[in-house]
PDB file of C-alpha atoms in Angstrom:
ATOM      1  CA  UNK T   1      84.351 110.712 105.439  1.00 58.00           C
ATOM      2  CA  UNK T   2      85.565 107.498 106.921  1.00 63.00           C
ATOM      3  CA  UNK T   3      89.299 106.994 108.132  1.00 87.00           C
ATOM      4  CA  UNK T   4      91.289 104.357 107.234  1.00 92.00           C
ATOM      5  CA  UNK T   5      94.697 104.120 109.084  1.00 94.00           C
ATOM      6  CA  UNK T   6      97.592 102.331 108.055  1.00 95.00           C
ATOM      7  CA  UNK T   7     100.661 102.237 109.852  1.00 95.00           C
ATOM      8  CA  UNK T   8     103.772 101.869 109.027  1.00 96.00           C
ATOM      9  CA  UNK T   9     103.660 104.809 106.387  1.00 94.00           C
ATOM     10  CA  UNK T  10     107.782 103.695 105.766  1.00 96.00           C
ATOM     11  CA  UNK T  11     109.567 100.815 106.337  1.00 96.00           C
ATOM     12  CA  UNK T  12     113.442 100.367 105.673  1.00 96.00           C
ATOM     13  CA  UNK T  13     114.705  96.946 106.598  1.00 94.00           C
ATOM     14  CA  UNK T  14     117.521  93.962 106.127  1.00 95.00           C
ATOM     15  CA  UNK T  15     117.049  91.541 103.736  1.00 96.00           C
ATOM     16  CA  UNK T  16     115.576  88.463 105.798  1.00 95.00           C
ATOM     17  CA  UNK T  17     113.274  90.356 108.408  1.00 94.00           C
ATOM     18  CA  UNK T  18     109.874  89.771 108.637  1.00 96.00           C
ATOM     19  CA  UNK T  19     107.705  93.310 108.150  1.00 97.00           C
ATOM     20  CA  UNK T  20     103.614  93.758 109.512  1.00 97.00           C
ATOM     21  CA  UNK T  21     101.971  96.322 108.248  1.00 97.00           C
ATOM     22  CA  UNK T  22      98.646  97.087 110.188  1.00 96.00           C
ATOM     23  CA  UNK T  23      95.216  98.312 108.464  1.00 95.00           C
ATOM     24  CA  UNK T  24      92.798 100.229 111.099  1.00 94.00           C
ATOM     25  CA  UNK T  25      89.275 101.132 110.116  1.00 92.00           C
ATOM     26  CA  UNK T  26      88.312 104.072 112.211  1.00 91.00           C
ATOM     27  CA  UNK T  27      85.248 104.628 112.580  1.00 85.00           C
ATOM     28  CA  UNK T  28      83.332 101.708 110.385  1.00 84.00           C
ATOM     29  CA  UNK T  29      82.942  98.342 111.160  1.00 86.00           C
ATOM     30  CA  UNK T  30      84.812  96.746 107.611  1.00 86.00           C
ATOM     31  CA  UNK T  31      83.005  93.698 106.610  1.00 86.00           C
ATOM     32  CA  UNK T  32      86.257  93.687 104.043  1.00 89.00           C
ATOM     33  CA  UNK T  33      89.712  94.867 103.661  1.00 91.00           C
ATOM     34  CA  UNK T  34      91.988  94.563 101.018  1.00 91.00           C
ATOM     35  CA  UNK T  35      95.540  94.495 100.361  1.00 94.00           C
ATOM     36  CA  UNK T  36      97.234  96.148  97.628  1.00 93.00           C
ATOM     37  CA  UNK T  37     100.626  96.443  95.539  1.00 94.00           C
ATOM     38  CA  UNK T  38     101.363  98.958  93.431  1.00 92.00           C
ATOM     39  CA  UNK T  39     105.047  99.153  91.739  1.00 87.00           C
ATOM     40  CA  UNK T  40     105.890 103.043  90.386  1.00 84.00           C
ATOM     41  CA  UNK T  41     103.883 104.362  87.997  1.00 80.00           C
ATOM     42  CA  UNK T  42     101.640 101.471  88.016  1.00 82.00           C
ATOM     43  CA  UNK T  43      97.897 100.391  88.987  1.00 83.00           C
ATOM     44  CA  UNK T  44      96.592  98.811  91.898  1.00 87.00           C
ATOM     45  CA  UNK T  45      97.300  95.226  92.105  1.00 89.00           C
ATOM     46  CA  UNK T  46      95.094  93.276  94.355  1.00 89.00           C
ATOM     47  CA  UNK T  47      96.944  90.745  96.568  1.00 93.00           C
ATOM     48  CA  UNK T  48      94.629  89.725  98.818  1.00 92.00           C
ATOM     49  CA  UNK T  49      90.847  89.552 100.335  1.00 90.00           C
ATOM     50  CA  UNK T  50      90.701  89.531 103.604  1.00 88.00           C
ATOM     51  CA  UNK T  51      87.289  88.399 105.337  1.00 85.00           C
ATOM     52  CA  UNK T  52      86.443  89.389 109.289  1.00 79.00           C
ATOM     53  CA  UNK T  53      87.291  85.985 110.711  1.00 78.00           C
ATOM     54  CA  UNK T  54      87.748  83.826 107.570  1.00 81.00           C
ATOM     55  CA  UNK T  55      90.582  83.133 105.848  1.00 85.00           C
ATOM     56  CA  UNK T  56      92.023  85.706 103.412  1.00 89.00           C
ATOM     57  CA  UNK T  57      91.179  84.857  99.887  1.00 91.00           C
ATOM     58  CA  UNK T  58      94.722  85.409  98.062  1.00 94.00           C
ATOM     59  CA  UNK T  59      95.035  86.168  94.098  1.00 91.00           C
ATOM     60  CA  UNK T  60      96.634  84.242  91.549  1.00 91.00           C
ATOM     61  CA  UNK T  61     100.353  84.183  91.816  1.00 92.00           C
ATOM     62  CA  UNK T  62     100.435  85.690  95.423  1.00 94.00           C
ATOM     63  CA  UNK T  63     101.893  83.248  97.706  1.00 93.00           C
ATOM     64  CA  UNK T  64     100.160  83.199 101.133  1.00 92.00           C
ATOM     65  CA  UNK T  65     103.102  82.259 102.774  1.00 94.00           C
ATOM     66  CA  UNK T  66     104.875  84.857 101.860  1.00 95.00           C
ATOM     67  CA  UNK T  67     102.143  87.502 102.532  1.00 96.00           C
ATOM     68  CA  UNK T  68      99.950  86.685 105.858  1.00 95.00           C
ATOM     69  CA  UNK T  69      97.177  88.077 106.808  1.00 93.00           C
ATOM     70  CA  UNK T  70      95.061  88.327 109.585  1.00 89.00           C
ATOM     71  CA  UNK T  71      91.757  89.864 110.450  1.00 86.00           C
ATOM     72  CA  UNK T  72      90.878  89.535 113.534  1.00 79.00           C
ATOM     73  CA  UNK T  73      88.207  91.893 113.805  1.00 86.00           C
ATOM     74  CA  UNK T  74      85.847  94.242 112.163  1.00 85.00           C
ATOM     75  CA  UNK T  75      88.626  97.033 112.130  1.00 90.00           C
ATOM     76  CA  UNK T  76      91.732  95.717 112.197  1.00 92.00           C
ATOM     77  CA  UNK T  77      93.764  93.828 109.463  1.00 93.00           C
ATOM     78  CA  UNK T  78      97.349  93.417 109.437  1.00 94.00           C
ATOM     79  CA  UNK T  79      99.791  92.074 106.792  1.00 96.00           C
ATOM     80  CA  UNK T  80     102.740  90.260 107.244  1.00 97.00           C
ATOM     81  CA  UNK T  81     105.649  90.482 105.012  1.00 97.00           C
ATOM     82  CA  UNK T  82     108.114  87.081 105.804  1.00 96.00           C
ATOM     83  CA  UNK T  83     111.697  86.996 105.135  1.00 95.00           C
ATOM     84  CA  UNK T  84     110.932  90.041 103.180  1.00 95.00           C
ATOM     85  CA  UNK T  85     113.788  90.061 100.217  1.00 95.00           C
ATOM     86  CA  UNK T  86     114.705  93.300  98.066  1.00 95.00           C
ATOM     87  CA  UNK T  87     112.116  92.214  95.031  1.00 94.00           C
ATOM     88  CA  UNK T  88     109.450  92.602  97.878  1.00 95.00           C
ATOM     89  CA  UNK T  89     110.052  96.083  97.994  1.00 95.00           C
ATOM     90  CA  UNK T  90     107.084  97.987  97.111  1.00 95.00           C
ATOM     91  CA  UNK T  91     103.612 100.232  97.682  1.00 95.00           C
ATOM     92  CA  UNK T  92     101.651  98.674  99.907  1.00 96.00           C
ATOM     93  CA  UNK T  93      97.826 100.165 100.352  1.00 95.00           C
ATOM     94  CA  UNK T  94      95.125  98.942 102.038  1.00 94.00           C
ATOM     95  CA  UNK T  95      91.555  99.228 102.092  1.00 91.00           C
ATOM     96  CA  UNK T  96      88.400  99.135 104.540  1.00 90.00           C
ATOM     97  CA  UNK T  97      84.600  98.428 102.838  1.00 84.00           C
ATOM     98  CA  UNK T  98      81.210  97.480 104.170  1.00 82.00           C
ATOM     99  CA  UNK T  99      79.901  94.807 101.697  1.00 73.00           C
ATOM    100  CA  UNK T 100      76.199  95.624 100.943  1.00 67.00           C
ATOM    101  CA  UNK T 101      77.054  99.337 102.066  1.00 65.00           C
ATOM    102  CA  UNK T 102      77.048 100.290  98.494  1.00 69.00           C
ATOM    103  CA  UNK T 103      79.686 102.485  99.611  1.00 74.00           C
ATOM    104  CA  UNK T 104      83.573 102.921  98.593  1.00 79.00           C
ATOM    105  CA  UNK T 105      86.926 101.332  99.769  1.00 83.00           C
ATOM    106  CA  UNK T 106      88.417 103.449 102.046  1.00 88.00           C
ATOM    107  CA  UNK T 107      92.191 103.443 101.662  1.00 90.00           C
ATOM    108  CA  UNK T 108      94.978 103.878 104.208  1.00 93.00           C
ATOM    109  CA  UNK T 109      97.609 106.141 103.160  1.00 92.00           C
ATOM    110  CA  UNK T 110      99.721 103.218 101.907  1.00 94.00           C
ATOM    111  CA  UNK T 111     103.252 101.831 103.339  1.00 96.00           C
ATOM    112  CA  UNK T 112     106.759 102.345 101.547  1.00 96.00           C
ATOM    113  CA  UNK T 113     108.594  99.344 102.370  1.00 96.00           C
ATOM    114  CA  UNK T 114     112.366  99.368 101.053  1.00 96.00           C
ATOM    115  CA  UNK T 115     114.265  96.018 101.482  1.00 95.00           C
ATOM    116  CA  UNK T 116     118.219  96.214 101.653  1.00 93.00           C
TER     117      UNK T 116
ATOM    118  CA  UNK S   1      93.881  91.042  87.380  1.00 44.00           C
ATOM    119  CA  UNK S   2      92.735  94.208  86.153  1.00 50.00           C
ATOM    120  CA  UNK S   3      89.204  95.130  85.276  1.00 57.00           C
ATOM    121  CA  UNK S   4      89.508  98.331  83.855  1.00 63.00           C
ATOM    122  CA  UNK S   5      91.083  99.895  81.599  1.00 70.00           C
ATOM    123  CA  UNK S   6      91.448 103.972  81.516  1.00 74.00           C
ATOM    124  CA  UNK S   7      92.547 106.033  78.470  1.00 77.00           C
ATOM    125  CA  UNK S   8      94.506 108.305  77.985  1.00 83.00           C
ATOM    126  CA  UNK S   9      97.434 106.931  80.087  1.00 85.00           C
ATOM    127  CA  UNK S  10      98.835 110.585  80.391  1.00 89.00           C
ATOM    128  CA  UNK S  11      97.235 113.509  79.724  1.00 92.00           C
ATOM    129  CA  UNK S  12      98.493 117.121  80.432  1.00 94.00           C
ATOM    130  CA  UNK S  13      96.101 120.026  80.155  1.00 95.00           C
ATOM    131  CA  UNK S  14      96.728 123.877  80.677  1.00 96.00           C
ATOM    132  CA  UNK S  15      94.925 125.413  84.144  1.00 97.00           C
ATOM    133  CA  UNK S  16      91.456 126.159  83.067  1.00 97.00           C
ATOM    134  CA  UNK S  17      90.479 123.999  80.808  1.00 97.00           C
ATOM    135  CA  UNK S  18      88.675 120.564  81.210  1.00 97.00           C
ATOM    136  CA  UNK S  19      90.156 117.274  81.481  1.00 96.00           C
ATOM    137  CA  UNK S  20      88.182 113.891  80.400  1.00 95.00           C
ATOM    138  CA  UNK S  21      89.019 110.546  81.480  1.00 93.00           C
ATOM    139  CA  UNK S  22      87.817 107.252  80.043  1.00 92.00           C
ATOM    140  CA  UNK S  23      87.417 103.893  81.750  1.00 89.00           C
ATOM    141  CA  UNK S  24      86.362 100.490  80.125  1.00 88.00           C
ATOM    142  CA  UNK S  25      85.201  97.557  82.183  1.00 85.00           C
ATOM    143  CA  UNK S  26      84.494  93.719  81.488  1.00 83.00           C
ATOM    144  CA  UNK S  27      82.059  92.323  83.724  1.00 81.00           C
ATOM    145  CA  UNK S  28      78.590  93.383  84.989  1.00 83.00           C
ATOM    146  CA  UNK S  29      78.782  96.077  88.028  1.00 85.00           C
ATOM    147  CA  UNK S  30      77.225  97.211  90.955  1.00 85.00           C
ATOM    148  CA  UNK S  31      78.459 100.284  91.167  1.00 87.00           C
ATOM    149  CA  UNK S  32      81.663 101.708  89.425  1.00 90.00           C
ATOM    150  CA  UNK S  33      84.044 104.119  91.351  1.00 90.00           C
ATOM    151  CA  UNK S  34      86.377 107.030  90.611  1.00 93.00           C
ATOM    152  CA  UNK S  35      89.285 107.669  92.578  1.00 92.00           C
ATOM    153  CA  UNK S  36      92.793 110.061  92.812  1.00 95.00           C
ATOM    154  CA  UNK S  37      96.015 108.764  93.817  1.00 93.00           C
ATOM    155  CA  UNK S  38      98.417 111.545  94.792  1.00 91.00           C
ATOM    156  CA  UNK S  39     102.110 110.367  94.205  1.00 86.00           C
ATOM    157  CA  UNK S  40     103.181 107.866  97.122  1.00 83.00           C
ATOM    158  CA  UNK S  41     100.136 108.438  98.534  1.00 86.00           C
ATOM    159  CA  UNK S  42      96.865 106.190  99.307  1.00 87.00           C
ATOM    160  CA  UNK S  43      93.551 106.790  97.209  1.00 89.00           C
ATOM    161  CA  UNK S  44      91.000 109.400  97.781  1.00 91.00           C
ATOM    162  CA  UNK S  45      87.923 108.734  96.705  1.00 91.00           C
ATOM    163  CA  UNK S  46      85.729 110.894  94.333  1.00 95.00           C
ATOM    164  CA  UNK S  47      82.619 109.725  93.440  1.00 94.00           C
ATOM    165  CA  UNK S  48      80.620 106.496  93.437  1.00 92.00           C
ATOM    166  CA  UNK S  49      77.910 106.061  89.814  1.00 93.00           C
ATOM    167  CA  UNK S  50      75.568 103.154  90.501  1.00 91.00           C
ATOM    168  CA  UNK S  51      74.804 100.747  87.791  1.00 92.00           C
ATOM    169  CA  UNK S  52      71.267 102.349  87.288  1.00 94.00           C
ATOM    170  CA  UNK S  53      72.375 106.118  87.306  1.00 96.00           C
ATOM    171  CA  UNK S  54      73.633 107.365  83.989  1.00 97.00           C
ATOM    172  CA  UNK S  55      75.482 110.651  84.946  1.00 97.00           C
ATOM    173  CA  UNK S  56      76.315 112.214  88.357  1.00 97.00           C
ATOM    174  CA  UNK S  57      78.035 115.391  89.277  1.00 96.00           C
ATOM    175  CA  UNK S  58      80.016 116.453  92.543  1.00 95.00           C
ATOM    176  CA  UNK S  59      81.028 119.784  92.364  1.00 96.00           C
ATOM    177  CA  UNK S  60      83.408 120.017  89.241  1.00 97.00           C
ATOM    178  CA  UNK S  61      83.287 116.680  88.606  1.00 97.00           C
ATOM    179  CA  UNK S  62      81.052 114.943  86.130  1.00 98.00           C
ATOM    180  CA  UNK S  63      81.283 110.881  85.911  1.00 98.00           C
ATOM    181  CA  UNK S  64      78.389 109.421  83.255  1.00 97.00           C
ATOM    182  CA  UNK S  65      78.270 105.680  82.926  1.00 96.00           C
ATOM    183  CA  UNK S  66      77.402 103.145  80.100  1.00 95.00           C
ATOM    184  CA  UNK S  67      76.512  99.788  81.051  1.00 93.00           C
ATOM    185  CA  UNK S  68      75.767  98.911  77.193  1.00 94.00           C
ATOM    186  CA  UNK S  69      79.506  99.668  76.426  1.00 93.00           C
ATOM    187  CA  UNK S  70      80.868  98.664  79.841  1.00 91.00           C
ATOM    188  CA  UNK S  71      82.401 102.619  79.751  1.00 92.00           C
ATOM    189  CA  UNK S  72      82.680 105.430  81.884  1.00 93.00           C
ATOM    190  CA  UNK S  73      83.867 109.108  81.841  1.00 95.00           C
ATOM    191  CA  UNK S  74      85.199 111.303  84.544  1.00 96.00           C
ATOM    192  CA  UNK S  75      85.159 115.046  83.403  1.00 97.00           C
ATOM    193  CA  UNK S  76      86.500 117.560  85.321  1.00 97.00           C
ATOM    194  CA  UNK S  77      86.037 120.706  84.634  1.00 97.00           C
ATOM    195  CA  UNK S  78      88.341 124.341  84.908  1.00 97.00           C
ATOM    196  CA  UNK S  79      91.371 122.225  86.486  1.00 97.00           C
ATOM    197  CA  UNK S  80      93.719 123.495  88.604  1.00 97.00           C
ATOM    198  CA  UNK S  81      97.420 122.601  89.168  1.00 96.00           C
ATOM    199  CA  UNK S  82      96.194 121.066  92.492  1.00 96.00           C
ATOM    200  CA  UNK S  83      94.364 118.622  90.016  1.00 97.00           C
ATOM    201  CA  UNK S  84      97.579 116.810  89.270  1.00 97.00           C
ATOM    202  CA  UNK S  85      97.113 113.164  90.120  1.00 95.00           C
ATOM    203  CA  UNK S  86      96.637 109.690  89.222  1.00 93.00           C
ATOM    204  CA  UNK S  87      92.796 108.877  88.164  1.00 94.00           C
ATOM    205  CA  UNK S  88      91.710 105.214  88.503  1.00 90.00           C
ATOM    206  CA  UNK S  89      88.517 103.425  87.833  1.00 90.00           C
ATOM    207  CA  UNK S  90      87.223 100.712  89.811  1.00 86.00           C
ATOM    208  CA  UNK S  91      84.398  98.352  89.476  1.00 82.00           C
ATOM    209  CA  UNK S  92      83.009  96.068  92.095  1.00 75.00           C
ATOM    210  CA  UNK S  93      81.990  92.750  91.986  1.00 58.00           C
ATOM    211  CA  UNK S  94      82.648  89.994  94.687  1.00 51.00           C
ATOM    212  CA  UNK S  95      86.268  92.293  94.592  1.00 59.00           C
ATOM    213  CA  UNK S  96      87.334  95.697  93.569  1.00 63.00           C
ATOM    214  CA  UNK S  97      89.439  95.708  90.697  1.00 69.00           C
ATOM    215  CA  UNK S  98      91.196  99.073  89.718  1.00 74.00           C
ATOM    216  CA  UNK S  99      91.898 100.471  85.685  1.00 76.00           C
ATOM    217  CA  UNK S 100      95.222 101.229  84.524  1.00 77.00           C
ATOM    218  CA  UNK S 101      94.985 104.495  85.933  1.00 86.00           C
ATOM    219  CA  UNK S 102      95.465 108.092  84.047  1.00 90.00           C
ATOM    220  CA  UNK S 103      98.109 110.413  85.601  1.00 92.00           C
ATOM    221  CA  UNK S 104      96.844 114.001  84.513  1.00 95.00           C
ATOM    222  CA  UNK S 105      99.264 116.987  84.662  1.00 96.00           C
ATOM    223  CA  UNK S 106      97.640 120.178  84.870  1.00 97.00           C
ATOM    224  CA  UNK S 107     100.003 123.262  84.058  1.00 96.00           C
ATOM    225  CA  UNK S 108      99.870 126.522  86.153  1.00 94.00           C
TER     226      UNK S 108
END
């Protein structure tokens, strides 16, 4: 099945840094990726749609300054964390998908980021 | 926000016997997708229904769908302890939104 790597898998960090967390499609071309949150024992929240050379398309109450995101090109999106503070700490998961494909999301294997 | 909703929340079955899943959705679908979340780990996915099929199976899986109630059901059948997971629902649209989830426990 298709890869989807995501890298960091763990981040610990100072309050104040600034944290990017990359999303690689392997071997697909991703029309699509998404970004998710997901606190413990909870569902997927979408953050963010992020569009091959378009600007991502950010949900309700996610502030795109705080979260950027970039995708550059048909495999690669990356999210950046800013000034990442302690409440930022969280699951983040991304995912690749070929609109039209009538295929899945492929998910990375998510990043643990912990904010002291 | 969320799409879907699953039911039960929790559910923890003896090794052997079958576990079912529920998922209710909002809008009109494409397609509607199961998937397993291992703890602290990304999603796996299990099986893709299309909005015209009614029922498909993948090895001991069974998913059916029903547009008319905006539901769908993820069987599986004789579960094993390795079944232990999260199960989520998702339903496409112009975005993916994923269910609640169901965390099954399956006891050796």
């Amino acid at each position: 099945g298709a890869v989807v790597s995501q890298h960091p898998s763990r981040v610990i960090c100072k309050s104040g840094t600034s944290v990017k967390i990359e999303c690689r499609s392997l071997d697909f071309q991703a029309t699509t990726m998404f970004w998710y949150r997901q606190f413990p024992k909870q569902s997927l929240m979408l953050m963010a749609t992020s569009n091959e050379g378009s600007k991502a398309t950010y949900e309700q109450g996610v502030e795109k300054d705080k979260f950027l995101i970039n995708h550059a090109s048909l495999t690669l999106s990356t999210l950046t964390v800013t000034s990442a503070h302690p409440e930022d700490s969280s699951f983040y998961i991304c995912s690749a998908y070929r609109k039209s494909s009538n295929q899945p999301q492929h998910f990375g294997d998510g990043t643990r980021l912990s904010i002291l | 926000s969320q799409q879907g909703e699953e039911d039960p929340q929790a559910l923890s079955i003896q090794e052997g016997e079958n576990a079912t899943m529920n998922c209710s959705y909002k809008t009109s679908i494409n397609n509607l997708q199961w998937y397993r979340q291992n703890s602290g780990r990304g999603l796996v996915h299990l099986i893709l229904i299309r909005s015209n099929e009614r029922e498909k199976h993948s090895g001991r899986l069974r998913v059916t769908l029903d547009t008319s109630k905006k539901s769908s059901s993820l069987l599986i059948t004789a579960s094993r302890a390795a079944d232990t997971a999260s199960y989520f629902c998702a339903t496409d649209g112009n975005q993916f939104y994923f269910g609640t989830g169901t965390s099954l426990t399956v006891i050796p």
